[in-house]
Amino acid sequence: MQRVTIAEVAARAGVSTATVSRVLSGRGQVSEDMARRVRRAAEDLGYQVNSIARALRDGRTGTVGMVVPSITNPFFTSLVESVEHVLGQEGKELFLCDARSDPRIEARRLASLVARNVDGIIVSPSHGTESGPAVQETADRLPLVQLDRFVAGTDTDWVGVDDIAAMRQVVDHLHAGGARSAAFVGSRLTNSSSEQRLDGFRRRAAETGLTVRDEWILLGDYTVEWGEEAVARLPDLPDAIVCADDLIALGVTRACRSHGIDVPARVQVTGFDNIEFARLGEPALTTVDQPRDQIAAEAVRLLGAAGGASRAHISLVPRLVVRDSTRAKEPR
């Protein structure tokens, strides 16, 4: 089948080939009406941009790499979807890599993306310190943005949610619902999210007078299974259990059901991330909603603006979504 040419697209749209080139490359000023005509003509004719020729001409491939700790975690799956959507609006493609929560695998994935000549990389580091060398080495070679998690001491842009502010909302909500003691079930302190969520919980609990005992701080993995196990490890039940993510919280509520513990009458439970399963839990989870679409949009914007003298550190304000696993009503 003969390849459609840019001249044919121009004839179909009734514009010059230069105008078609400006529209499809995203460079130069073109009216919105004219841009729509060109895109419609290209779509009708099945025109495809010669990506190899463009890369040779512009030194850019129109591709962005993304590395996440675990694609099996629903939060990262949805975050990838948001990033891919934003890139698609800019006519760019996404190369996705799963680090399997292993800094060594993560380093290989980053090196592979560099070798593929991607235009930039978005990464959520799997480890708070061990990921540092590979992340910085990659950032020295091409634009790189960290999102959600970050490695301290690296010279890159970052965008994510304000975990400290999120925990303030959670603890205040539980206190308003009558909780005077609370446990924290999270992941081992190997990344910034785990560290900051525990730190934020401790700080606000102390400020509100919430009782927190050492044996009520349980750290394992971001999994449903760990949430179930953590409940069995509690020597006694506090008034509330704050979980570092929704998977853990779903495990906690499941274990409570199996032991005949009423949620939220006996113990209130909160999650973090607002994954799709959170609203389907029994009971539906009160959780922190991360603005994934906004995080993705900021990450892509920062990637395109890379090269400035200063680095951006953007903390977005989260929102507490109140459901049936806690007692206080959502503030009006």
XYZ file of C-alpha atoms in Angstrom:
332
model
C 0.000 0.000 0.000
C 1.420 3.383 -1.013
C 2.333 5.733 1.829
C 0.236 8.912 2.112
C 2.359 12.029 1.588
C 2.272 15.370 3.350
C 1.358 16.963 -0.001
C -1.804 14.845 -0.160
C -2.770 15.937 3.367
C -2.190 19.572 2.381
C -4.374 19.198 -0.736
C -7.140 17.532 1.283
C -7.087 20.292 3.932
C -6.681 23.097 1.382
C -3.490 24.441 2.952
C 0.225 24.510 2.180
C 2.603 21.681 3.052
C 4.371 24.099 5.400
C 1.120 24.578 7.336
C 0.643 20.798 7.613
C 4.195 20.482 8.887
C 3.634 23.175 11.531
C 0.420 21.556 12.754
C 1.738 18.002 12.923
C 5.055 19.009 14.510
C 3.415 21.345 17.018
C 5.742 24.142 16.023
C 4.670 27.546 14.799
C 1.446 29.522 15.115
C -1.617 28.094 13.390
C -5.264 28.934 14.026
C -7.298 26.331 15.883
C -9.708 25.993 12.952
C -6.879 25.356 10.508
C -5.237 22.891 12.903
C -8.495 20.938 13.127
C -8.773 20.818 9.335
C -5.236 19.488 8.971
C -5.641 16.842 11.687
C -8.973 15.721 10.218
C -7.423 15.448 6.743
C -4.472 13.471 8.113
C -6.798 11.129 9.964
C -9.112 10.653 6.980
C -6.179 9.767 4.718
C -4.435 7.611 7.332
C -1.313 9.783 7.247
C 1.469 8.739 9.615
C 4.414 10.901 10.567
C 7.755 9.385 9.589
C 9.160 9.247 13.106
C 12.624 8.126 11.982
C 12.992 11.033 9.571
C 11.711 13.457 12.206
C 14.160 12.123 14.791
C 17.073 12.513 12.385
C 15.959 16.031 11.481
C 15.049 17.347 14.918
C 17.202 15.241 17.199
C 14.026 14.204 19.020
C 12.096 10.934 18.946
C 8.732 12.076 20.325
C 9.004 9.414 23.018
C 9.187 9.651 26.810
C 10.272 6.888 29.167
C 8.580 6.171 32.486
C 9.814 3.915 35.284
C 7.560 2.976 38.208
C 8.293 0.802 41.256
C 5.529 -1.711 40.537
C 2.979 -1.795 37.746
C 0.916 -4.261 39.818
C 0.088 -1.485 42.295
C -3.200 0.073 41.083
C -2.035 3.562 42.042
C 0.935 3.423 39.677
C -1.203 1.833 36.964
C -3.592 4.781 37.071
C -0.709 7.268 37.273
C 0.827 5.758 34.131
C -2.540 6.071 32.404
C -2.713 9.762 33.319
C 0.821 10.433 32.059
C 0.168 8.572 28.809
C -2.998 10.610 28.248
C -1.155 13.920 28.691
C 1.664 12.813 26.382
C -0.854 11.654 23.798
C -2.349 15.132 23.688
C 1.114 16.382 22.733
C 1.569 13.689 20.082
C 4.162 11.782 22.107
C 4.476 8.097 22.934
C 5.267 6.475 26.281
C 7.782 3.685 26.934
C 6.879 2.084 30.276
C 9.253 0.124 32.513
C 8.546 -1.742 35.773
C 11.402 -1.603 38.317
C 9.863 -4.400 40.405
C 10.778 -2.363 43.511
C 14.449 -3.222 42.919
C 16.986 -0.372 42.490
C 19.260 -2.640 40.419
C 16.491 -3.428 37.938
C 15.504 0.235 37.991
C 19.057 1.255 37.026
C 18.991 -1.144 34.062
C 15.612 0.180 32.952
C 16.865 3.771 33.070
C 19.991 2.876 31.068
C 17.834 1.082 28.506
C 15.614 4.123 28.039
C 18.649 6.368 27.571
C 19.968 3.951 24.937
C 16.620 4.191 23.114
C 17.115 7.959 22.774
C 13.912 8.940 24.535
C 13.441 12.692 24.842
C 13.082 12.521 28.622
C 12.247 10.245 31.536
C 9.659 10.346 34.319
C 10.550 8.146 37.269
C 9.087 7.267 40.652
C 12.181 5.936 42.434
C 11.871 2.558 44.119
C 14.307 3.383 46.943
C 15.025 6.597 48.835
C 18.821 6.238 48.737
C 19.838 3.267 46.579
C 18.034 4.707 43.549
C 20.079 7.913 43.803
C 23.158 7.144 41.655
C 21.212 5.836 38.652
C 18.631 8.626 38.847
C 21.307 11.332 38.975
C 23.430 9.751 36.248
C 20.367 9.624 34.004
C 19.408 13.212 34.853
C 22.904 14.323 33.839
C 22.305 12.923 30.354
C 18.742 13.960 29.523
C 15.684 15.688 31.049
C 14.309 13.752 34.026
C 11.445 14.420 36.433
C 10.750 12.493 39.619
C 7.106 12.103 40.572
C 5.270 10.865 43.637
C 8.472 9.622 45.316
C 11.858 11.325 45.217
C 15.481 10.684 46.089
C 16.950 13.350 48.352
C 20.169 14.965 47.174
C 19.478 14.513 43.461
C 19.403 17.491 41.110
C 16.076 17.030 39.297
C 12.556 18.416 39.202
C 9.898 16.688 41.323
C 6.118 16.753 41.521
C 3.844 14.875 43.892
C 1.368 15.173 46.713
C 2.057 16.826 50.078
C 2.138 13.727 52.305
C 2.468 15.769 55.502
C -0.652 17.792 54.674
C -2.464 14.581 53.752
C -1.788 13.012 57.128
C -2.918 16.187 58.848
C -6.286 15.839 57.141
C -6.523 12.147 58.048
C -5.713 12.585 61.739
C -7.994 15.611 62.120
C -10.836 13.663 60.529
C -10.353 10.654 62.814
C -10.153 12.906 65.865
C -13.410 14.569 64.824
C -14.937 11.096 64.650
C -14.027 10.370 68.255
C -10.667 8.611 67.902
C -8.278 9.224 70.795
C -5.719 6.549 69.910
C -4.373 5.336 66.574
C -2.082 2.781 64.959
C -0.122 3.260 61.731
C 0.300 0.440 59.221
C 2.674 1.245 56.393
C 5.607 0.103 54.311
C 9.209 -0.183 55.407
C 10.918 3.204 55.336
C 12.745 2.732 52.044
C 11.190 5.588 50.068
C 10.088 9.180 50.565
C 6.358 8.404 50.564
C 6.671 5.853 53.360
C 8.868 8.150 55.418
C 6.784 11.284 55.013
C 3.452 9.618 55.658
C 4.687 8.145 58.929
C 6.319 11.441 59.878
C 3.139 13.369 59.092
C 1.054 10.919 61.105
C 3.334 11.161 64.163
C 3.446 14.942 64.028
C -0.297 15.505 63.803
C -1.084 12.791 66.334
C 1.189 14.546 68.829
C -0.397 17.927 68.074
C -3.935 16.606 68.599
C -3.087 14.511 71.655
C -3.824 11.202 69.923
C -2.218 8.266 71.756
C 0.265 6.356 69.586
C 2.216 3.446 71.075
C 5.397 1.986 69.573
C 3.785 -1.433 69.167
C 1.067 0.199 67.059
C 3.581 1.278 64.384
C 3.779 -1.642 61.943
C 5.855 -1.473 58.751
C 5.854 -4.065 55.973
C 4.762 -3.843 52.317
C 2.198 -2.044 50.186
C 0.002 -5.142 49.908
C -3.396 -6.437 51.010
C -1.661 -9.402 52.648
C 0.447 -7.137 54.842
C -2.655 -5.269 55.975
C -4.245 -8.544 57.055
C -1.101 -9.661 58.857
C -0.687 -6.320 60.614
C -4.092 -6.608 62.301
C -3.044 -9.967 63.761
C 0.137 -8.366 65.105
C -1.627 -5.608 67.022
C -1.501 -6.454 70.756
C -4.794 -4.609 71.227
C -7.001 -2.352 69.144
C -6.708 1.442 69.116
C -9.621 3.642 68.072
C -8.263 4.024 64.537
C -5.845 2.430 62.093
C -4.168 4.777 59.616
C -2.829 2.971 56.537
C -0.122 4.248 54.196
C -1.990 3.092 51.105
C -5.329 1.624 50.036
C -4.059 -1.915 49.474
C -2.946 -2.095 53.108
C -6.243 -0.577 54.246
C -8.251 -3.121 52.250
C -6.282 -5.871 53.977
C -6.960 -4.294 57.369
C -10.732 -4.061 56.806
C -10.796 -7.614 55.463
C -9.024 -8.906 58.590
C -11.385 -6.918 60.799
C -14.383 -8.526 59.090
C -12.956 -12.018 59.544
C -12.408 -11.351 63.286
C -15.828 -9.796 63.824
C -14.411 -6.305 64.426
C -16.873 -3.634 63.354
C -15.493 -0.905 61.092
C -16.030 1.953 61.873
C -18.012 1.399 65.111
C -15.115 -0.324 66.924
C -12.152 0.889 64.872
C -11.928 3.511 62.130
C -9.715 2.758 59.115
C -8.241 5.096 56.496
C -6.320 4.474 53.289
C -4.223 6.553 50.901
C -4.306 6.983 47.074
C -8.037 6.549 46.339
C -7.574 3.643 43.945
C -10.692 2.313 42.225
C -11.026 -0.584 44.679
C -11.223 1.827 47.627
C -14.857 2.690 46.981
C -15.693 -0.988 46.425
C -14.369 -2.173 49.792
C -16.580 -3.385 52.625
C -16.940 -0.848 54.048
C -15.970 1.667 51.382
C -12.688 3.303 52.371
C -12.131 6.831 53.574
C -8.902 7.697 51.797
C -6.593 10.435 50.543
C -7.167 11.253 46.891
C -4.016 12.003 44.941
C -4.699 14.371 42.008
C -3.175 11.976 39.467
C -4.166 13.932 36.362
C -2.648 17.119 37.790
C 0.510 15.283 38.876
C 0.856 13.846 35.367
C 0.272 17.208 33.679
C 2.865 18.930 35.888
C 5.401 16.151 35.309
C 5.068 16.407 31.527
C 5.217 20.214 31.705
C 8.385 20.107 33.816
C 9.926 17.612 31.420
C 9.347 19.990 28.530
C 10.761 22.925 30.495
C 13.901 21.078 31.638
C 17.183 22.923 31.356
C 16.496 25.872 33.641
C 18.962 26.947 36.296
C 16.650 26.149 39.219
C 14.813 22.938 40.010
C 11.095 22.815 40.745
C 9.710 20.983 43.770
C 5.927 20.970 43.432
C 3.798 19.625 46.299
C 0.135 19.395 45.330
C -2.601 19.609 47.955
C -4.438 16.286 48.447
C -8.132 15.803 49.195
C -9.662 13.538 51.820
C -12.484 11.416 50.405
C -14.816 10.437 53.255
C -16.629 7.125 52.974
C -17.959 4.457 55.344
C -14.785 3.270 57.118
C -14.720 6.332 59.418
C -17.313 8.028 61.617
C -16.992 11.768 61.084
C -19.072 13.316 58.325
C -17.407 15.038 55.391
C -17.059 18.759 56.125
C -19.364 20.960 54.099
